Coordinates of C-alpha atoms in Angstrom, one line a residue:
X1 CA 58.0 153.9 94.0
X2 CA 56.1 155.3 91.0
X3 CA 56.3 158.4 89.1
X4 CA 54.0 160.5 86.9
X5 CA 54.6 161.8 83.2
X6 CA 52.5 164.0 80.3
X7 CA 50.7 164.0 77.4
X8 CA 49.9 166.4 74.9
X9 CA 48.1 166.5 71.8
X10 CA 48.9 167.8 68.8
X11 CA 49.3 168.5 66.5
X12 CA 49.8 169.6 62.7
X13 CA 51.2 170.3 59.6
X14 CA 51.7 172.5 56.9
X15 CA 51.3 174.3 53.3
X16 CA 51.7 177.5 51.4
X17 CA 49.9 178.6 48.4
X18 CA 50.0 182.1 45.9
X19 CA 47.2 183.7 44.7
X20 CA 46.2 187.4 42.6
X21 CA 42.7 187.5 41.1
X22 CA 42.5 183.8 42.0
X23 CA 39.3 182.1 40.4
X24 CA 37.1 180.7 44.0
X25 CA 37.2 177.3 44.6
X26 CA 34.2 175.1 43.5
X27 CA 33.9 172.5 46.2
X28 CA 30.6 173.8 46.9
X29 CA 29.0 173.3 43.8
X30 CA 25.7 171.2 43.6
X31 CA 27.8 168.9 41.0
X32 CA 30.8 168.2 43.3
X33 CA 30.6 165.0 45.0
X34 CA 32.3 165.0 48.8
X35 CA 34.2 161.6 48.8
X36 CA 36.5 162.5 51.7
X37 CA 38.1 165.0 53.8
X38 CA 40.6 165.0 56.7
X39 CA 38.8 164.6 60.3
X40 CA 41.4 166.6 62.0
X41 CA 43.5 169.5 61.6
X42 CA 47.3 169.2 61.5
X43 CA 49.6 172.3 61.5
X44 CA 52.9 173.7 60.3
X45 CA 55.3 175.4 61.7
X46 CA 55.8 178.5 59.2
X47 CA 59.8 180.1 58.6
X48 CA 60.4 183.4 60.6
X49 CA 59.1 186.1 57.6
X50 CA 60.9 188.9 56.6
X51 CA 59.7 192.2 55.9
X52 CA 60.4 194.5 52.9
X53 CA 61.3 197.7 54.1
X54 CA 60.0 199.5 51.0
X55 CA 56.6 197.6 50.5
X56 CA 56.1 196.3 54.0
X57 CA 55.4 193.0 52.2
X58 CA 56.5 189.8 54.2
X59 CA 57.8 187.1 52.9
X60 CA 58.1 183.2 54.1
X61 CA 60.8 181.5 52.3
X62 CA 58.8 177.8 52.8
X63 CA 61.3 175.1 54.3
X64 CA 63.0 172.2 51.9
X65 CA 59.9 169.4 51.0
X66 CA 61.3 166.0 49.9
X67 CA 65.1 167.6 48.9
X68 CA 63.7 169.3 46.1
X69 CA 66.2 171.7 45.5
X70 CA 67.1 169.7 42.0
X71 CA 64.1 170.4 40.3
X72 CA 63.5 173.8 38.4
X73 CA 62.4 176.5 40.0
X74 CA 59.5 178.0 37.9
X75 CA 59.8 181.2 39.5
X76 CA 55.6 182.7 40.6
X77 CA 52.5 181.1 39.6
X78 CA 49.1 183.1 39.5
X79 CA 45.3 181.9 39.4
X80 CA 45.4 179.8 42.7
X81 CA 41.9 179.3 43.2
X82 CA 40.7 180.7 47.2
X83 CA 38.5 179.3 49.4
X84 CA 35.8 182.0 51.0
X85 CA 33.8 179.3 53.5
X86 CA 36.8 177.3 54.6
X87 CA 35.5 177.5 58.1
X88 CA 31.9 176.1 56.8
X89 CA 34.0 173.5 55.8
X90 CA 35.8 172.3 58.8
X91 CA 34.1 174.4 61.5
X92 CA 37.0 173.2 63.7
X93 CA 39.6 175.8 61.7
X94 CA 37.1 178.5 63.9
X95 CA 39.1 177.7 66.7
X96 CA 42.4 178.2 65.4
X97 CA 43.9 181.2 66.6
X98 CA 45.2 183.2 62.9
X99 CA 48.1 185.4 65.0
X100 CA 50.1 182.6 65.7
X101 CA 53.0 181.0 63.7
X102 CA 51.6 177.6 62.4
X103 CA 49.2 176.8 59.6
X104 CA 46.6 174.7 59.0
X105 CA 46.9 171.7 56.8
X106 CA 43.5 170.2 56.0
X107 CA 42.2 168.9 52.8
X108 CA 39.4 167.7 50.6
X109 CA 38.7 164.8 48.0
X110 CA 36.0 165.5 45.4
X111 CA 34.5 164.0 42.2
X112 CA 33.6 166.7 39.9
X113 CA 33.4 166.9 36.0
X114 CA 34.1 163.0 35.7
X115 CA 37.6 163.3 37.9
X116 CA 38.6 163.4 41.2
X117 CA 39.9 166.4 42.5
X118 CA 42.0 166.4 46.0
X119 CA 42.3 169.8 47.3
X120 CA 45.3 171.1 49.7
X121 CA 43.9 174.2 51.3
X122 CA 46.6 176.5 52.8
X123 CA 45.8 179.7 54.8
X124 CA 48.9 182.7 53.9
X125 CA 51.0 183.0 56.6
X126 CA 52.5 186.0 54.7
X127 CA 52.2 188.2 51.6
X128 CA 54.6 186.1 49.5
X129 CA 55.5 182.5 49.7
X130 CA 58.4 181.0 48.2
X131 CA 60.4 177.7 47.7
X132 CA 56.8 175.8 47.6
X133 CA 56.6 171.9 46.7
X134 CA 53.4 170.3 45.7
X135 CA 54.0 167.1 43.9
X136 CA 55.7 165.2 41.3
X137 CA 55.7 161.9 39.7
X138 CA 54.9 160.3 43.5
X139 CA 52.0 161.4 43.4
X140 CA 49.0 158.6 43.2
X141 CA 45.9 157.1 44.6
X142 CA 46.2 153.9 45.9
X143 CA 43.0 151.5 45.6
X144 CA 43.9 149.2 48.9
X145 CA 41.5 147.0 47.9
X146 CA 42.4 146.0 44.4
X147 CA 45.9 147.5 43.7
X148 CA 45.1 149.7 41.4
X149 CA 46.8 152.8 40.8
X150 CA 45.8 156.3 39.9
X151 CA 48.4 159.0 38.8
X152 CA 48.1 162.5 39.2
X153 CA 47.1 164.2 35.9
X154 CA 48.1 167.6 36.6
X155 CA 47.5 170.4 38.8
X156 CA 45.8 173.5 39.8
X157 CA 47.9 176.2 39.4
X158 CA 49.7 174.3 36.8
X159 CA 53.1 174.1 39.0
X160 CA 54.1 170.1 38.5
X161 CA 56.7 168.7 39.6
X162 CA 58.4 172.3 40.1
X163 CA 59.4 174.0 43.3
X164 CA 57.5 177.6 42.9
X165 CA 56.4 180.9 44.6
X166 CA 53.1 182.4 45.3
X167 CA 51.3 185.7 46.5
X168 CA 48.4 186.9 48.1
X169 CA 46.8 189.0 51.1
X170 CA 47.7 187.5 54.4
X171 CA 45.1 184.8 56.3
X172 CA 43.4 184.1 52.9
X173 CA 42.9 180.5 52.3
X174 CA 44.1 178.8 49.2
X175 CA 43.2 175.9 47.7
X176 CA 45.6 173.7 45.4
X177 CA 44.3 171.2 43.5
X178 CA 45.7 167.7 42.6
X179 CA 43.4 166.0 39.2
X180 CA 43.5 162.7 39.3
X181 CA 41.3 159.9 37.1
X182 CA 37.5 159.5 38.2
X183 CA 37.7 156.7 41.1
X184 CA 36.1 153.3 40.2
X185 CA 32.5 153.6 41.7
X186 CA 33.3 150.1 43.7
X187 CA 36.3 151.8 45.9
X188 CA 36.5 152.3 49.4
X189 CA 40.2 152.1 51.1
X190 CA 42.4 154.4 49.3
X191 CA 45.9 155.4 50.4
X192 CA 47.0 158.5 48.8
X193 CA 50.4 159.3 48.1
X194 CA 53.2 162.3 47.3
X195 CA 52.1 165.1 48.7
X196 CA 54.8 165.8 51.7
X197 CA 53.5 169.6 52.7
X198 CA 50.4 167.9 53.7
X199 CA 51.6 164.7 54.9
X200 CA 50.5 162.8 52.4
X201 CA 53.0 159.5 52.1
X202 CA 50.8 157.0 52.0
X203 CA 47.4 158.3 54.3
X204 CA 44.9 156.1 54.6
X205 CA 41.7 157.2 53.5
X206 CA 37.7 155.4 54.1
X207 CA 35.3 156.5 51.1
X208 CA 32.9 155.2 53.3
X209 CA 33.6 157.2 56.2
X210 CA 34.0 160.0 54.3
X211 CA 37.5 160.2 56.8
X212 CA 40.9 160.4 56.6
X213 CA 43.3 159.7 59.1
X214 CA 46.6 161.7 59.9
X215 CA 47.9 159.7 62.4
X216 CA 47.7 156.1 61.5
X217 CA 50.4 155.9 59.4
X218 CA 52.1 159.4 60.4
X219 CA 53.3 160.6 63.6
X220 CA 53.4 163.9 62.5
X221 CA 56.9 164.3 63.5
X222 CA 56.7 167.9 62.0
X223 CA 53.2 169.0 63.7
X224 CA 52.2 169.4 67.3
X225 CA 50.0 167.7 69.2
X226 CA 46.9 169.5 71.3
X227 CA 47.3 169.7 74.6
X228 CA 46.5 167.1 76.6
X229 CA 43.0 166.6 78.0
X230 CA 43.3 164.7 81.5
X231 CA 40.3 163.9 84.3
X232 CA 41.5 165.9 87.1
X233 CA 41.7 164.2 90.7
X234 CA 39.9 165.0 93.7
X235 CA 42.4 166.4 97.0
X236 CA 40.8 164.3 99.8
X237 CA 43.1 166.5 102.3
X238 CA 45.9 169.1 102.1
X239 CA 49.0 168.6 102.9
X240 CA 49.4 170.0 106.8
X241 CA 53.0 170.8 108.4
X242 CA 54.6 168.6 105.4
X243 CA 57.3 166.1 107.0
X244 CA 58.5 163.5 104.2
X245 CA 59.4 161.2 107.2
X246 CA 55.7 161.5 108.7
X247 CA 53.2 160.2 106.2
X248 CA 50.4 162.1 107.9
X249 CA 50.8 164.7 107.0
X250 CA 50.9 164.2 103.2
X251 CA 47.7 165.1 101.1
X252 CA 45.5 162.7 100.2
X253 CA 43.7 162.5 96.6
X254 CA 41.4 160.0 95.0
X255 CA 39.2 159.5 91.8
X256 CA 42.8 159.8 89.5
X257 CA 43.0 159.8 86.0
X258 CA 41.7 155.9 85.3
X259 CA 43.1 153.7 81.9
X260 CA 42.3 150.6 80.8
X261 CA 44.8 148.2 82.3
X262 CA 48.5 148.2 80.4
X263 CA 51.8 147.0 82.0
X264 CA 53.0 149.6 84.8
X265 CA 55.4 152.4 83.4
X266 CA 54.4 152.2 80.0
X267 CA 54.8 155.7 78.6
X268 CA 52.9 158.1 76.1
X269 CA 54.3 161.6 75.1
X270 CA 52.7 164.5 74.0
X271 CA 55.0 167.6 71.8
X272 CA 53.0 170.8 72.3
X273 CA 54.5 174.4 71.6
X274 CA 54.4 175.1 75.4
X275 CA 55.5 171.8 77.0
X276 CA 55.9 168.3 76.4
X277 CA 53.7 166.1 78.5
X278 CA 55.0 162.7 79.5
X279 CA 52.1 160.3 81.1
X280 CA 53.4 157.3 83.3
X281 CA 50.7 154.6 83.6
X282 CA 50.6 153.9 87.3
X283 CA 49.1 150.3 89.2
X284 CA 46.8 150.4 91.9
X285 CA 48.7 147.4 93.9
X286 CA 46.6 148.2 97.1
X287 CA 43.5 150.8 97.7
X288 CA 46.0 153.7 99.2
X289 CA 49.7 153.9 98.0
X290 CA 52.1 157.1 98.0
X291 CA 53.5 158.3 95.1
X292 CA 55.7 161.1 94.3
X293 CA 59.0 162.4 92.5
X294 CA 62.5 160.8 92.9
X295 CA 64.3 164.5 91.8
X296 CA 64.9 166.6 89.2
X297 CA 64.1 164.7 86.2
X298 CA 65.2 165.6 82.9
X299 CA 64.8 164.8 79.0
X300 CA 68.4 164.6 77.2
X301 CA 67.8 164.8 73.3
X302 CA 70.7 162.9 71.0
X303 CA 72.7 166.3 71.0
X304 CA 72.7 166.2 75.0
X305 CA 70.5 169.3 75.3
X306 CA 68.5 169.4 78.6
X307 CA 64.9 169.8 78.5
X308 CA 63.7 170.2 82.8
X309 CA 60.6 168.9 84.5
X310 CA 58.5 172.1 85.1
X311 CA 55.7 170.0 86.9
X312 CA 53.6 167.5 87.6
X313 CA 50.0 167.8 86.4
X314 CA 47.3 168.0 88.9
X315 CA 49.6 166.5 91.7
X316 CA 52.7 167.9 93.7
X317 CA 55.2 168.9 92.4
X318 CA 58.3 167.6 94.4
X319 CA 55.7 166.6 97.4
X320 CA 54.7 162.6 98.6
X321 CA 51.3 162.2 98.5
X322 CA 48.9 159.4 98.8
X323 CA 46.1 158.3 96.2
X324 CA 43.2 156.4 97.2
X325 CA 41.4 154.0 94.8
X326 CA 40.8 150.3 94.4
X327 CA 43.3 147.3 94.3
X328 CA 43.5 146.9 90.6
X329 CA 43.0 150.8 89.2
X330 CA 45.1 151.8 86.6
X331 CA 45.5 155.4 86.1
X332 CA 47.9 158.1 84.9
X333 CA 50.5 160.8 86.2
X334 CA 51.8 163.5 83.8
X335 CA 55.0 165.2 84.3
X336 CA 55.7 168.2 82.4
X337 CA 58.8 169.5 80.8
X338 CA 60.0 171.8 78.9
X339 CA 59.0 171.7 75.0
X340 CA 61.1 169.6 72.9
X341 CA 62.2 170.6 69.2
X342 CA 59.7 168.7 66.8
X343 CA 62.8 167.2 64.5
X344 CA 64.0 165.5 68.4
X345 CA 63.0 161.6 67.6
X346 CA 64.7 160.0 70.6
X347 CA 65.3 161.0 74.1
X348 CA 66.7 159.6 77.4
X349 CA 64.4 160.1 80.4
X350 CA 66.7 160.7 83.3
X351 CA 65.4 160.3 87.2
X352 CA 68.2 161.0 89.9
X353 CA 67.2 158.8 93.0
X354 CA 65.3 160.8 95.7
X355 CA 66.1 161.5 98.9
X356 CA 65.7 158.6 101.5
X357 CA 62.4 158.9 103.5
X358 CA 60.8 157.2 106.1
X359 CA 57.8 154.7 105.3
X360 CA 57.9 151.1 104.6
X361 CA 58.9 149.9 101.5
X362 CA 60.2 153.1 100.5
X363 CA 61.7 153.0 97.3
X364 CA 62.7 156.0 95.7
X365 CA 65.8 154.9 93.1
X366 CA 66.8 156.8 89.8
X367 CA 66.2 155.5 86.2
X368 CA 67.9 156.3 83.2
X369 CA 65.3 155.1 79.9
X370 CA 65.5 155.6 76.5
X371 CA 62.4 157.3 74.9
X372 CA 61.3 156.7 70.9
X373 CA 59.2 160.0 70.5
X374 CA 57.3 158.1 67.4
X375 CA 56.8 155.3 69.7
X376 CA 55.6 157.6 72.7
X377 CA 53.0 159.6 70.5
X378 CA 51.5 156.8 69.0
X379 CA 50.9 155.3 72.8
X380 CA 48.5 158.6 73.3
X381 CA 44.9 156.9 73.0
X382 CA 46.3 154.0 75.8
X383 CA 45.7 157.0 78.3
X384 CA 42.2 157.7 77.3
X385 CA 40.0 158.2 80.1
X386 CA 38.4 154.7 81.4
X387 CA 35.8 155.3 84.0
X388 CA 36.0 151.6 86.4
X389 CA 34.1 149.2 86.6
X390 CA 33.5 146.9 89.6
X391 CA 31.1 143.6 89.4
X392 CA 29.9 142.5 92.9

C-alpha cells in the first residue's frame, strides 16, 4: 500500500536595525558596483512586542544570536542608514505581506569607494529594537578559490562586536553595513562568514552570477519555507455509494504530480506557518493502482508532542482511490499536518495500520519512521514537477 505526504516552501530569516535621522543608503549610486545579492528572501520570526502604555511605542526585545550575552552591551546606536527603494531592489519583498510577524532578511554586496560593502537590510518590526547582534571577529570573506581571507574592517552604525539597541518608525527598512577590503578583481566563489541574524555561516556566494544561495549550505532551521507549489491531478470519476470492500465505487484520478524517478517512499518536508507538508514519492508499478491512508497518522517531535494529519493534498482524505498513469510514473502525494515548531530537528512519522479491506493484494500495515527535518527539507527540489516522457 502507498501513502502520500507534503511539502512546503519556505522560508526565511531575520534582522533588526535602529535608526533617527539616519543618512539613506547609497547602493544606488552610479559609483557603486553590484557584485552580489541574495536571490531569495528568507524571514524571521520576530519576539511578541510589547507596548509602552505611556508612549504607545512597541518594543521587540531581538532573541539571543550566537550566545552573545557576554559581550558588552553598548546600549542605542543612531545614524543607521535607511533604504527608500528596497522593493526596486528585490521586487519580490512587494509580495510580502508587512502585517504579519516575520521579517525579511535579504542582503546586498557592493564595491564602492575602493571597499566592499555587504549590506544587511532589515525592515522594523517595531518602534524600538533591542538585544541586536551583528558581528564580531567571525566575520570574513572567504575567497573559495584561493584561500584567501578578508576581515571585516568595521561597521555601519559603528556597533562591533557589541550586542546593541536601535529605533525607528515601524516598516522602515534599514540597512547595516559590514566594510570589508576591496575584493581581488580575479574572484568569483566567495563564502561569507559571521553574520548569524542573516544566516551568514559560511553562504556561498557566485560573483559571476551575481547570486547567493540560502539554502546550499543552510537549511534555514530558523525560517519557513513557502508553501508548496504541486501539479494538481485530474478526478477521472467521483466516488459513487463509497464501499471500501467494492473497488468500484472509488474515484478515479490521473495525470498526478510526476518526479523524476527516486526510490519509493523517499520523503521531502516542507515547515510553513500554517502546516507542514510531507510529500511521499509514489511508484507507478502498473498503469492503475489504489492508494489511500492506513489511519490517523501523526508526527511525534523529541518531546512527544503530537502534531495530526489535517489532510491529504488534492486526494481523499481517509478515502481509497485509484490513479491511473503509466507502468513506470513516479509522482507525489502530500499529507498535511499540523505546523511543526521551527527549532523541532527530528520527528517520528507514525502510521497505525488501516482497517482490512477487500481487494487483492491489499496491504494496508502501520509504519513507525524516523524523520531528520534538515534531511527532509533539503529533499524539496527531488519533488519538482517532471512532465513524462515516453519514446515509442
Amino acid at each position: 500500500m502507498k501513502r502520500m505526504m507534503i511539502f512546503g516552501l519556505v522560508a526565511l530569516a531575520c534582522l533588526a536595525v535602529q535608526a533617527q535621522k539616519k543618512p539613506t543608503a547609497a547602493t544606488n549610486r552610479q559609483d557603486v558596483k553590484v557584485l552580489a545579492k541574495c536571490d531569495g528572501i528568507y524571514m524571521a520570526g520576530v519576539p511578541e512586542p510589547t507596548v509602552d502604555k505611556k508612549t504607545k511605542k512597541k518594543t521587540v526585545v531581538w532573541r539571543d544570536t550566537e550566545n552573545n550575552s557576554w559581550h558588552e552591551d553598548m546600549g542605542f546606536v543612531g545614524n543607521v542608514p535607511t533604504v527608500d527603494n528596497i522593493e526596486e531592489i528585490f521586487p519580490s519583498l512587494a509580495n510580502v505581506p508587512k502585517d504579519r510577524p516575520y521579517s525579511p532578511v535579504v542582503w546586498q554586496l557592493t564595491e564602492e569607494n575602493e571597499e566592499t560593502v555587504l549590506h544587511c537590510y532589515f525592515r522594523m518590526p517595531a518602534d524600538i529594537v533591542t538585544n541586536f547582534w551583528l558581528c564580531s571577529d567571525e566575520c570574513v570573506i572567504l575567497d573559495k578559490t584561493t584561500g584567501t581571507i578578508y576581515r571585516c574592517r568595521r561597521t555601519v552604525p559603528d556597533c562591533y562586536g557589541k550586542v546593541f539597541s536601535f529605533k525607528s518608525k515601524e516598516g522602515t527598512t534599514l540597512d547595516f553595513q559590514i566594510v570589508f577590503p576591496k575584493l581581488d578583481k580575479s574572484v568569483e566563489n566567495i563564502a561569507i562568514y559571521g553574520v548569524p541574524n542573516w544566516y551568514m555561516r559560511g553562504m556561498d556566494v557566485n560573483l559571476l552570477s551575481q547570486s547567493g544561495h540560502f539554502w546550499e549550505d543552510y537549511c534555514g532551521v530558523e525560517s519557513y519555507d513557502t508553501i508548496p507549489r504541486f501539479h494538481e491531478p485530474h478526478l477521472v470519476a467521483e466516488a459513487k455509494d463509497y464501499n471500501k470492500d467494492n473497488h468500484k465505487t472509488w474515484a478515479v484520478y490521473n495525470d498526478a504530480h510526476l518526479i523524476k524517478p527516486i526510490k519509493d517512499g523517499t520523503f521531502a518536508l516542507w515547515l510553513t506557518p500554517e502546516a507542514t507538508y510531507l510529500a511521499e514519492a509514489c511508484e507507478m508499478n502498473w498503469m492503475r493502482e489504489y492508494f489511500g491512508r492506513g489511519g490517523d497518522e501523526m508526527l511525534i517531535d523529541q518531546s512527544g508532542h503530537r502534531y495530526k494529519c489535517k489532510g491529504v493534498l488534492d486526494y481523499p482524505n481517509d478515502l481509497l482511490f485509484w490513479n491511473e498513469g503509466i507502468t513506470g510514473d513516479h509522482f507525489a502525494v502530500v499529507h498535511i499536518f499540523e505546523p511543526l515548531p521551527l527549532e523541532v530537528e527530528n520527528v517520528t512519522l507514525i502510521v497505525p495500520e488501516g482497517e482490512p479491506f477487500a481487494m487483492w493484494g491489499a496491504n494496508w500495515s502501520g509504519k513507525v519512521q524516523p524523520l531528520s527535518i534538515k534531511e527532509l527539507r533539503q529533499n524539496q527540489r527531488l519533488f519538482d514537477y517532471h512532465p513524462r516522457v515516453v519514446v515509442e
